[in-house]
XYZ file of C-alpha atoms in Angstrom:
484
model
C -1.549 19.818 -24.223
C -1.737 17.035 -21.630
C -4.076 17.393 -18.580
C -3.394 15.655 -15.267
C -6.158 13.412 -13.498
C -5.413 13.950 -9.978
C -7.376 12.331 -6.446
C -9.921 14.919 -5.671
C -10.276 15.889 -1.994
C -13.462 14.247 -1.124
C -13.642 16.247 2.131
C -11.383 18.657 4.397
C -10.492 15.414 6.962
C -9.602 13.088 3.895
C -6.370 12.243 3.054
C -6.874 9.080 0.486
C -9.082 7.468 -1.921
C -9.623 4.343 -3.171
C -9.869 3.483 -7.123
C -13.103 1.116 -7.384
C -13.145 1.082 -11.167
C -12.185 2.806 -14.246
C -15.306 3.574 -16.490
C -12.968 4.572 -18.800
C -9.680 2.785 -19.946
C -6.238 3.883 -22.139
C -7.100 4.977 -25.848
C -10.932 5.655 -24.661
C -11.814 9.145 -25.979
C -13.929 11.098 -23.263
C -15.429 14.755 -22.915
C -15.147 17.239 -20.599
C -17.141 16.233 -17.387
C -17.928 12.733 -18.412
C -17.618 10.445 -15.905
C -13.737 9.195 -15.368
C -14.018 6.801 -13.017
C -15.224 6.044 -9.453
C -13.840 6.496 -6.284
C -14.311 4.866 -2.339
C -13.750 7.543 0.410
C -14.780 7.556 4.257
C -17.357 10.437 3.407
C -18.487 9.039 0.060
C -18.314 6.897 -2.968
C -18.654 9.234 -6.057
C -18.074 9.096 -10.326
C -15.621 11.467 -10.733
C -15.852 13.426 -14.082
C -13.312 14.244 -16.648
C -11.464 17.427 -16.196
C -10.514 17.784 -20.129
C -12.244 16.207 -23.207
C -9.315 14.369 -25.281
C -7.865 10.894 -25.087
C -6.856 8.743 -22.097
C -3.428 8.027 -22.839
C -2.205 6.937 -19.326
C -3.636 5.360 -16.532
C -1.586 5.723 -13.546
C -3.290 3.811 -10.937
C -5.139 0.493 -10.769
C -8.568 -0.292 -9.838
C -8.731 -1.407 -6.128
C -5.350 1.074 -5.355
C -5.134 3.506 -3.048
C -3.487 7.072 -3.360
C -3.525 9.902 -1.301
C -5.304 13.040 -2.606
C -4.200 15.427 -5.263
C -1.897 12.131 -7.025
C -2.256 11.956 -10.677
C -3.890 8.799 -11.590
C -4.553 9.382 -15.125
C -3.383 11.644 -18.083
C -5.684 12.915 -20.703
C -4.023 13.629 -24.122
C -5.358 16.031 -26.610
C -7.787 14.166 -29.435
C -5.676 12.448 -31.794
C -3.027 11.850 -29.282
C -1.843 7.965 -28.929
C -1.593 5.955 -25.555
C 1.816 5.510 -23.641
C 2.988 2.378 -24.391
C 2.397 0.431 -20.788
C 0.893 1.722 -17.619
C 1.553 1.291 -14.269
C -1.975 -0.879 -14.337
C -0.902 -3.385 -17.041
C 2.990 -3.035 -16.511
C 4.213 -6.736 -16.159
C 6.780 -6.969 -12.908
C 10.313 -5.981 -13.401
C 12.778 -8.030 -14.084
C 16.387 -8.022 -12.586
C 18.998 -7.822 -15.389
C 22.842 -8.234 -14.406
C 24.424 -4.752 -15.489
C 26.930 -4.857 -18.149
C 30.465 -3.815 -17.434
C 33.712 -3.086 -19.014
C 35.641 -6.663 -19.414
C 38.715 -5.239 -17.332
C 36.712 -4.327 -14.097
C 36.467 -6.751 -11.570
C 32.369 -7.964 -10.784
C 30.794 -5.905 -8.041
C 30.795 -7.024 -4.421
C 27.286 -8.823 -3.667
C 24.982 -6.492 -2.008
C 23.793 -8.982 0.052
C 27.276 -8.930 1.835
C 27.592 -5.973 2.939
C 24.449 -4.746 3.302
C 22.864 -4.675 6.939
C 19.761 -7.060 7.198
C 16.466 -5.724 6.771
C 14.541 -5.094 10.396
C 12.405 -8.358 11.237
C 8.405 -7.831 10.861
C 6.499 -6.883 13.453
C 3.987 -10.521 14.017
C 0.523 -9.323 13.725
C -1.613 -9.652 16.833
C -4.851 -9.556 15.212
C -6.563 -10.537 12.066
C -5.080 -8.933 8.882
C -6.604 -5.666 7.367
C -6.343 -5.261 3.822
C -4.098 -2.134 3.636
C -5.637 1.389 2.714
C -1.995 2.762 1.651
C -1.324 3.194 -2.200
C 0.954 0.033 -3.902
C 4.131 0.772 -5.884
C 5.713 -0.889 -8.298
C 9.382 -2.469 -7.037
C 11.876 -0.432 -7.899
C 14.811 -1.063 -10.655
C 17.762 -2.998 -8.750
C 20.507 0.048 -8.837
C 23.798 -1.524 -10.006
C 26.011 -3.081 -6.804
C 28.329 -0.518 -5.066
C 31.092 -1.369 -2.330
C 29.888 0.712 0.432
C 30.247 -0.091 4.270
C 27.223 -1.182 6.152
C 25.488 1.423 7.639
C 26.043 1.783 11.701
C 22.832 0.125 13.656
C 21.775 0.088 17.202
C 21.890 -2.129 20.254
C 18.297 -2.988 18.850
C 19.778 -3.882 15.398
C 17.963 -1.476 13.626
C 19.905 1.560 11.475
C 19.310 4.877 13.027
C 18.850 6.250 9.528
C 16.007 3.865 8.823
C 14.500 5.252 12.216
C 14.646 8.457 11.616
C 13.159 8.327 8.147
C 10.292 6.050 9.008
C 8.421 8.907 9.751
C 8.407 10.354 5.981
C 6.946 6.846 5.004
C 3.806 7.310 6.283
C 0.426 9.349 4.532
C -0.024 13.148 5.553
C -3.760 11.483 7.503
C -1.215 9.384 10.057
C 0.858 11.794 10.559
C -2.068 14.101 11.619
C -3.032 11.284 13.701
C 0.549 10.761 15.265
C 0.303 14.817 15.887
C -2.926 14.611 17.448
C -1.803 12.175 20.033
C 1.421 12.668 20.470
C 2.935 9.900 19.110
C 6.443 9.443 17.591
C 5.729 7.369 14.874
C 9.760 5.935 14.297
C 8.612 3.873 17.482
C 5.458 2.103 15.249
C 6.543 -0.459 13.173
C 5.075 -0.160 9.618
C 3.711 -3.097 7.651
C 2.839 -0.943 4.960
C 5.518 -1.169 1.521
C 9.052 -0.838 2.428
C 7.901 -0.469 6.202
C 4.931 2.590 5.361
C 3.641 3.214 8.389
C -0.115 2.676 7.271
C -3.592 3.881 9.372
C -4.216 0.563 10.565
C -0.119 0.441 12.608
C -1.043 3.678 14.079
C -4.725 2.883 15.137
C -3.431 -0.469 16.556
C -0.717 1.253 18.210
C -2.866 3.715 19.822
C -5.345 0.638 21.089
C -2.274 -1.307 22.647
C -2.504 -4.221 20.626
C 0.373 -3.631 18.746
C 3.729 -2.982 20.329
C 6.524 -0.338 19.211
C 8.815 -1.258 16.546
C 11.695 -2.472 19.504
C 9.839 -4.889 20.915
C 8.457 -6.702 18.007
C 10.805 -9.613 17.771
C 9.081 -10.899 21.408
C 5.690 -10.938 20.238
C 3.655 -13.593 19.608
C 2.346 -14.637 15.655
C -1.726 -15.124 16.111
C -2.341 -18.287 14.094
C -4.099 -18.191 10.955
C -6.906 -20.570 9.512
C -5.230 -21.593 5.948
C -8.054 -21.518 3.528
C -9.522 -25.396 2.114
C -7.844 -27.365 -0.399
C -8.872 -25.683 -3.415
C -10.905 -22.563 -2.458
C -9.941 -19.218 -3.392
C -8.588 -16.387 -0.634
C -10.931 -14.542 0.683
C -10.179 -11.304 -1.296
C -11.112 -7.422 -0.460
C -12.896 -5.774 -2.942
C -10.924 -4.098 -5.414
C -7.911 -5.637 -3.917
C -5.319 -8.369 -4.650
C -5.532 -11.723 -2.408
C -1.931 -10.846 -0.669
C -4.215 -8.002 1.197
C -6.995 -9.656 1.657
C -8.155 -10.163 5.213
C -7.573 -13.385 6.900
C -10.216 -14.581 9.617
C -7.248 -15.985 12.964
C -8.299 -19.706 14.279
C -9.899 -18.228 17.011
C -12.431 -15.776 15.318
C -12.972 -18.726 12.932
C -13.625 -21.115 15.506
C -15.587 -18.692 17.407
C -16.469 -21.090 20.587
C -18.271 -23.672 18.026
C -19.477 -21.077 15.815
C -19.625 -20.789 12.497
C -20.322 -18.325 9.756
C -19.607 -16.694 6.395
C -16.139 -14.145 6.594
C -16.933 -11.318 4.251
C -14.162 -8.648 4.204
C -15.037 -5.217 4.736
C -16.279 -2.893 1.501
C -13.496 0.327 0.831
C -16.119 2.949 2.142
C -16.969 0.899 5.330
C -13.498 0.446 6.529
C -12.653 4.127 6.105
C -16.299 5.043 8.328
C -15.256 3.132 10.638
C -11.227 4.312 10.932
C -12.304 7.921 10.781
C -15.539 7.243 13.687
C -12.493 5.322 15.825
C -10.259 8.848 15.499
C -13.507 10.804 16.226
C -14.352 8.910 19.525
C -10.241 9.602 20.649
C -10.055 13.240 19.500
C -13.251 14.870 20.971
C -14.558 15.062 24.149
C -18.651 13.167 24.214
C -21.178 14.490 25.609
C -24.901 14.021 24.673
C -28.166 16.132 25.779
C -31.649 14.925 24.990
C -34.491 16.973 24.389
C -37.896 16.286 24.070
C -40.214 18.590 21.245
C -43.811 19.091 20.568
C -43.981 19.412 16.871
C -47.799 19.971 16.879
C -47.681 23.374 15.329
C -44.911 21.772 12.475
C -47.436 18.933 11.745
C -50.350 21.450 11.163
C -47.975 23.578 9.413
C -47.199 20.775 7.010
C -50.471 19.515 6.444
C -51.706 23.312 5.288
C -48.307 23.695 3.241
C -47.307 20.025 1.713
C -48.970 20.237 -1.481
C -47.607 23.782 -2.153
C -44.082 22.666 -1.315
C -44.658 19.904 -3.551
C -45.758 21.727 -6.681
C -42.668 24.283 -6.188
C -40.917 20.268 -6.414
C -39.990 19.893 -2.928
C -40.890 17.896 -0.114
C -42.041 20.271 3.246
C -40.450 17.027 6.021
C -40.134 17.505 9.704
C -36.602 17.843 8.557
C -36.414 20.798 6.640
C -38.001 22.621 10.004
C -35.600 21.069 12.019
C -32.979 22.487 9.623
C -33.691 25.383 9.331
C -34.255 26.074 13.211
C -30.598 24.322 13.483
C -29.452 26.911 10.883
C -31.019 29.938 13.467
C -29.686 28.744 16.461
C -25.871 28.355 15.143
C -25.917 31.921 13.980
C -27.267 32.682 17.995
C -24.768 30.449 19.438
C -21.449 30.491 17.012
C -19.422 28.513 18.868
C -21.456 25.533 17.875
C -20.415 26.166 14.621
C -16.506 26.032 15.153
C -13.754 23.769 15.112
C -11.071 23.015 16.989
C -7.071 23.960 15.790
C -4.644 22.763 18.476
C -4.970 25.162 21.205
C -6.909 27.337 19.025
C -10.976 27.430 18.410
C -11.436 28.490 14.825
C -15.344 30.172 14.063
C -16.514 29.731 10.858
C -18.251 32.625 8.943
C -19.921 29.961 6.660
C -23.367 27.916 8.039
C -22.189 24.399 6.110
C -25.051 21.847 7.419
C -24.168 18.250 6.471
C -27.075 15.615 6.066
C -26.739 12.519 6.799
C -27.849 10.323 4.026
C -28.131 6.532 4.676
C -27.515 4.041 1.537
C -27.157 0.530 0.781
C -23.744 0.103 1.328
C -22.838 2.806 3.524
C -23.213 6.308 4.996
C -22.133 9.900 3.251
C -22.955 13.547 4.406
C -23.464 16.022 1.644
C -23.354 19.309 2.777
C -25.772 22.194 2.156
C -23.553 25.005 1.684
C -24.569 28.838 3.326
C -27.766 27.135 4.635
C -28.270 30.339 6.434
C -28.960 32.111 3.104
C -31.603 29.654 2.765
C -35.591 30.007 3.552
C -37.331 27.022 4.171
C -38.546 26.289 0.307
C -34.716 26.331 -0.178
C -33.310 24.427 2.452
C -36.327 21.544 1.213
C -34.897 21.710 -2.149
C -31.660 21.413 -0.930
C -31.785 17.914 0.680
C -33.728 16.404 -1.855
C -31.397 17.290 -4.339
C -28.436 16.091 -2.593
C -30.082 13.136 -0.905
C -31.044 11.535 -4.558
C -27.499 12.728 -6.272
C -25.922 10.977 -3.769
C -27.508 7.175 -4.245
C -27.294 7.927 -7.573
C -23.134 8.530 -6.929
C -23.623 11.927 -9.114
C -22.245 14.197 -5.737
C -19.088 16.178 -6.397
C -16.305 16.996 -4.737
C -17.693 19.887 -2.912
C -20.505 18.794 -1.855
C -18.963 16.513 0.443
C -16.343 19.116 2.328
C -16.271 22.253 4.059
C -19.337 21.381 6.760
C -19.380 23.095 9.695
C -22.409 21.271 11.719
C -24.416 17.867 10.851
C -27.958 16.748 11.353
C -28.368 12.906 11.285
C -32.069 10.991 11.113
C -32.109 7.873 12.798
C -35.753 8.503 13.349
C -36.885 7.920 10.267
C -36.479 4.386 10.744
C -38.174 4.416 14.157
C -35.302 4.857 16.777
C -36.752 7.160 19.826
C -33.169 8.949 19.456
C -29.803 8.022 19.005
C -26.140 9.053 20.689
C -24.289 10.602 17.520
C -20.467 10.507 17.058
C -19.479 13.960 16.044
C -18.142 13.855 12.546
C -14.363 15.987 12.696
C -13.213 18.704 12.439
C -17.137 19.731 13.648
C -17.976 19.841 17.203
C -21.469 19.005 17.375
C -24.164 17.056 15.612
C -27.557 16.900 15.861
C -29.664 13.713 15.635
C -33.531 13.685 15.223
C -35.320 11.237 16.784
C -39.015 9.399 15.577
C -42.164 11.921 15.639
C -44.784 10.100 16.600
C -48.208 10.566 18.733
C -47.379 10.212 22.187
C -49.587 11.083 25.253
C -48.173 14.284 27.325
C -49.281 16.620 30.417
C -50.549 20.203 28.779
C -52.136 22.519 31.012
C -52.306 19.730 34.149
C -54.496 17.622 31.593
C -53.527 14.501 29.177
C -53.508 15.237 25.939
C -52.166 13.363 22.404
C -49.265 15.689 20.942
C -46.747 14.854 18.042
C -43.362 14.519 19.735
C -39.842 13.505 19.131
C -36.742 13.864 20.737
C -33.510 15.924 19.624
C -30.583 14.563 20.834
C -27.260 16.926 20.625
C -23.581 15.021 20.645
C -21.507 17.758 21.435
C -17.291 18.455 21.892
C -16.588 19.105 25.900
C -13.213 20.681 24.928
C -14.912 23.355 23.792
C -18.598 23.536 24.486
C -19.972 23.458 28.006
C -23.189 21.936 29.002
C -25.092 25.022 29.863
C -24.114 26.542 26.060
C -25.632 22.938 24.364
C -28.558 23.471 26.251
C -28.778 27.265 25.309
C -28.270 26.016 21.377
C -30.988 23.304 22.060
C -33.282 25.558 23.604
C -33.402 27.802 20.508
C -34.142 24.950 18.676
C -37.061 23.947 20.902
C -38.422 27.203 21.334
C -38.242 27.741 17.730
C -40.185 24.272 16.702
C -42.676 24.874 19.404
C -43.839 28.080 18.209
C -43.128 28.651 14.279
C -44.393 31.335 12.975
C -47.125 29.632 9.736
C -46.431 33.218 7.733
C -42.717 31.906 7.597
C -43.085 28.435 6.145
């Protein structure tokens, strides 16, 4: 029996992922769990393993494509079975072939005669993105009827083709379009067969793209055509048709110059989904400043144990675990936001930031309030090193209901987090270092660092982040050694 490959869900706010290569191809014979293939998401890049051990004998989708979740991209035959005979990945393009017909019967009309002319691109305003949507394969050319144009606008557009623009568009835009309010028949898509793609709607919602109607009296930015004999810039993974094209005036850049290297699959997806962050919630940061004196002589009486139970006893896993505490104390914290409605989550999810060479992911510690601290240690470690090692699964990368980000460890004093949706809030630690401070009206050298909460106004008030923060101070200040 046949099993279906299928996009995994890579997290409860993505939509699509991007194919980055095929460790295996047609005809390979894999087992259950073995890695399939690896995958590009905002959240994370990740080897995705083999549902069924058998033979690939389809391959559905090409490496640099990208589909939206829960889309067979591969089929796994049972061992034994042979490959299909071409896949979508090594199909050569169609061909148009006139269709036969009976010798009496007059030839069909030309289609081209009586069919209405398609709408006219909208000119792009800004440099070229490579598009995120999936690529199809042309249709088959259906034999030529003689049928009467369909009835168009003042604008020249059919009002069929506006009203169905909005099913050509991914499930994640059309959340988008939702969120703000925006009636996406009036964006005109650049996308295959007019898909309305992320980019149309992000531009739209910026201003620097204008609705489908008023296209034609635009203005085309210029474009740099690459030197005499050099090859397109190309994205990775994707063909040089949707590859990103620097305008004359980036290129020129007042005099300056510079190498144009398109953007890597998991970077442009952190950086759509921090854009629709920053325009769904509501800002607000509050900074405060901890002694972590008692945690430092805490973790110099307790490292070696932690170590030889294989864990690491950081400033982090303290902070984590105090996070953990105060969520439970202050629940809505740990919510989300539905519409008009604020859902509260029964699970403590913490995401962790972890950084990596060539991007950022967040694997999430699932019921970290079942967790003591030897746990919680274990935890991160385990997911921080599966992660740069792309071994993270599916679910380990969904379902968080809070983050904890650690720009400190590099030396920052604190940072201003964008919250990271559906959460509300997200906590980023700050450098602990020695710093001189005023105890008991005298100078005195204490370990400090600040904690800096980002936090949704829509839902959370000042006065409640500062309640949730002063838990977390308190709790830091004044940890009880018998618990660590």
């Amino acid at each position: 029996m046949a099993t279906d490959v299928v996009m995994p869900q890579m997290g409860e706010s993505v939509a699509e992922g991007t194919i980055v290569r095929w460790i295996k191809k047609v005809g390979d014979t894999v087992d259950r769990d073995e890695p399939l293939f690896e995958i590009s998401t905002d959240k994370v890049d990740a080897e995705i393993p083999s549902p069924a051990a058998g033979v690939i004998t389809e391959i559905r989708a090409k490496e640099g494509e990208t589909v939206e979740v829960n889309t067979v991209v591969a089929v796994i035959g049972e061992a034994g079975s042979k490959p299909v005979a071409s896949t979508p990945a090594e199909q050569p393009p169609l061909e148009s072939k006139p269709v036969a017909s009976a010798p009496a019967q007059p030839p069909a009309p030309e289609v081209a005669k009586t069919s209405a002319p398609p709408p006219a691109a909208a000119p792009s305003t800004r440099p070229e993105v490579p598009s995120t949507e999936p690529e199809h394969a042309p249709a088959t050319p259906a034999p030529a009827r003689d049928v009467p144009p369909p009835k168009q606008d003042s604008a020249g557009a059919s009002p069929e083709a506006e009203s169905d623009r909005s099913h050509r568009s991914s499930p994640l835009v059309r959340k988008i379009a939702k969120e703000h309010n925006v009636d996406i028949s009036q964006i005109h898509g650049t996308g295959i067969s007019g898909r309305v793609t992320k980019n149309d709607i992000l531009s739209f919602l910026e201003g620097s793209v204008q609705p489908a109607q008023g296209a034609a009296n635009a203005q085309p930015t210029p474009v740099t055509p690459p030197r005499t004999g050099s090859a397109p810039v190309v994205a990775e993974g994707r063909p040089a048709s949707g590859a990103a094209k620097p305008s004359a005036s980036t290129a020129a850049g007042a005099g300056l110059t510079g190498q144009v290297v398109p953007m890597s699959i998991m970077r442009r997806k952190i950086a759509e989904h921090m854009v629709t962050s920053r325009r769904t919630s509501a800002h607000v940061h509050s900074v405060f400043e901890v002694n972590f004196s008692q945690i430092e002589k805490i973790r110099q009486a307790k490292k070696a144990d932690y170590e030889r139970a294989g864990a690491k006893l950081t400033y982090l896993s303290f902070i984590l675990k105090a996070a953990v505490d105060a969520l439970r104390a202050v629940p809505v914290v740990n919510a989300s936001v539905d519409g008009d409605n604020i859902v509260y989550h029964k699970q403590v999810n913490v995401g962790i930031a972890v950084a990596l060479d060539w991007g950022l992911i967040v694997p999430v510690v699932k019921n970290a309030d079942e967790k003591n601290l030897l746990g919680l240690s274990r935890a991160v470690v385990d997911l921080a090193n599966r992660a740069r090692a792309k071994q993270l699964k599916p679910d380990e990368v969904s379902g968080g209901t809070f983050t904890i980000t650690n720009p400190g460890v590099f030396g920052a004093q604190f940072g201003m987090p964008i919250i990271n949706q559906p959460q509300v809030a997200i906590l980023g630690i700050g450098a602990v270092e020695k710093r001189p401070v005023v105890i008991d009206d005298a100078i005195a050298i204490r370990h400090m660092a600040y904690l800096a909460l980002g936090y949704d106004h829509r839902i959370i008030d000042g006065a409640i982040a500062d309640e949730f923060m002063s838990q977390i101070k308190h709790a830091l200040e004044n940890w009880d050694p018998s618990q660590a």
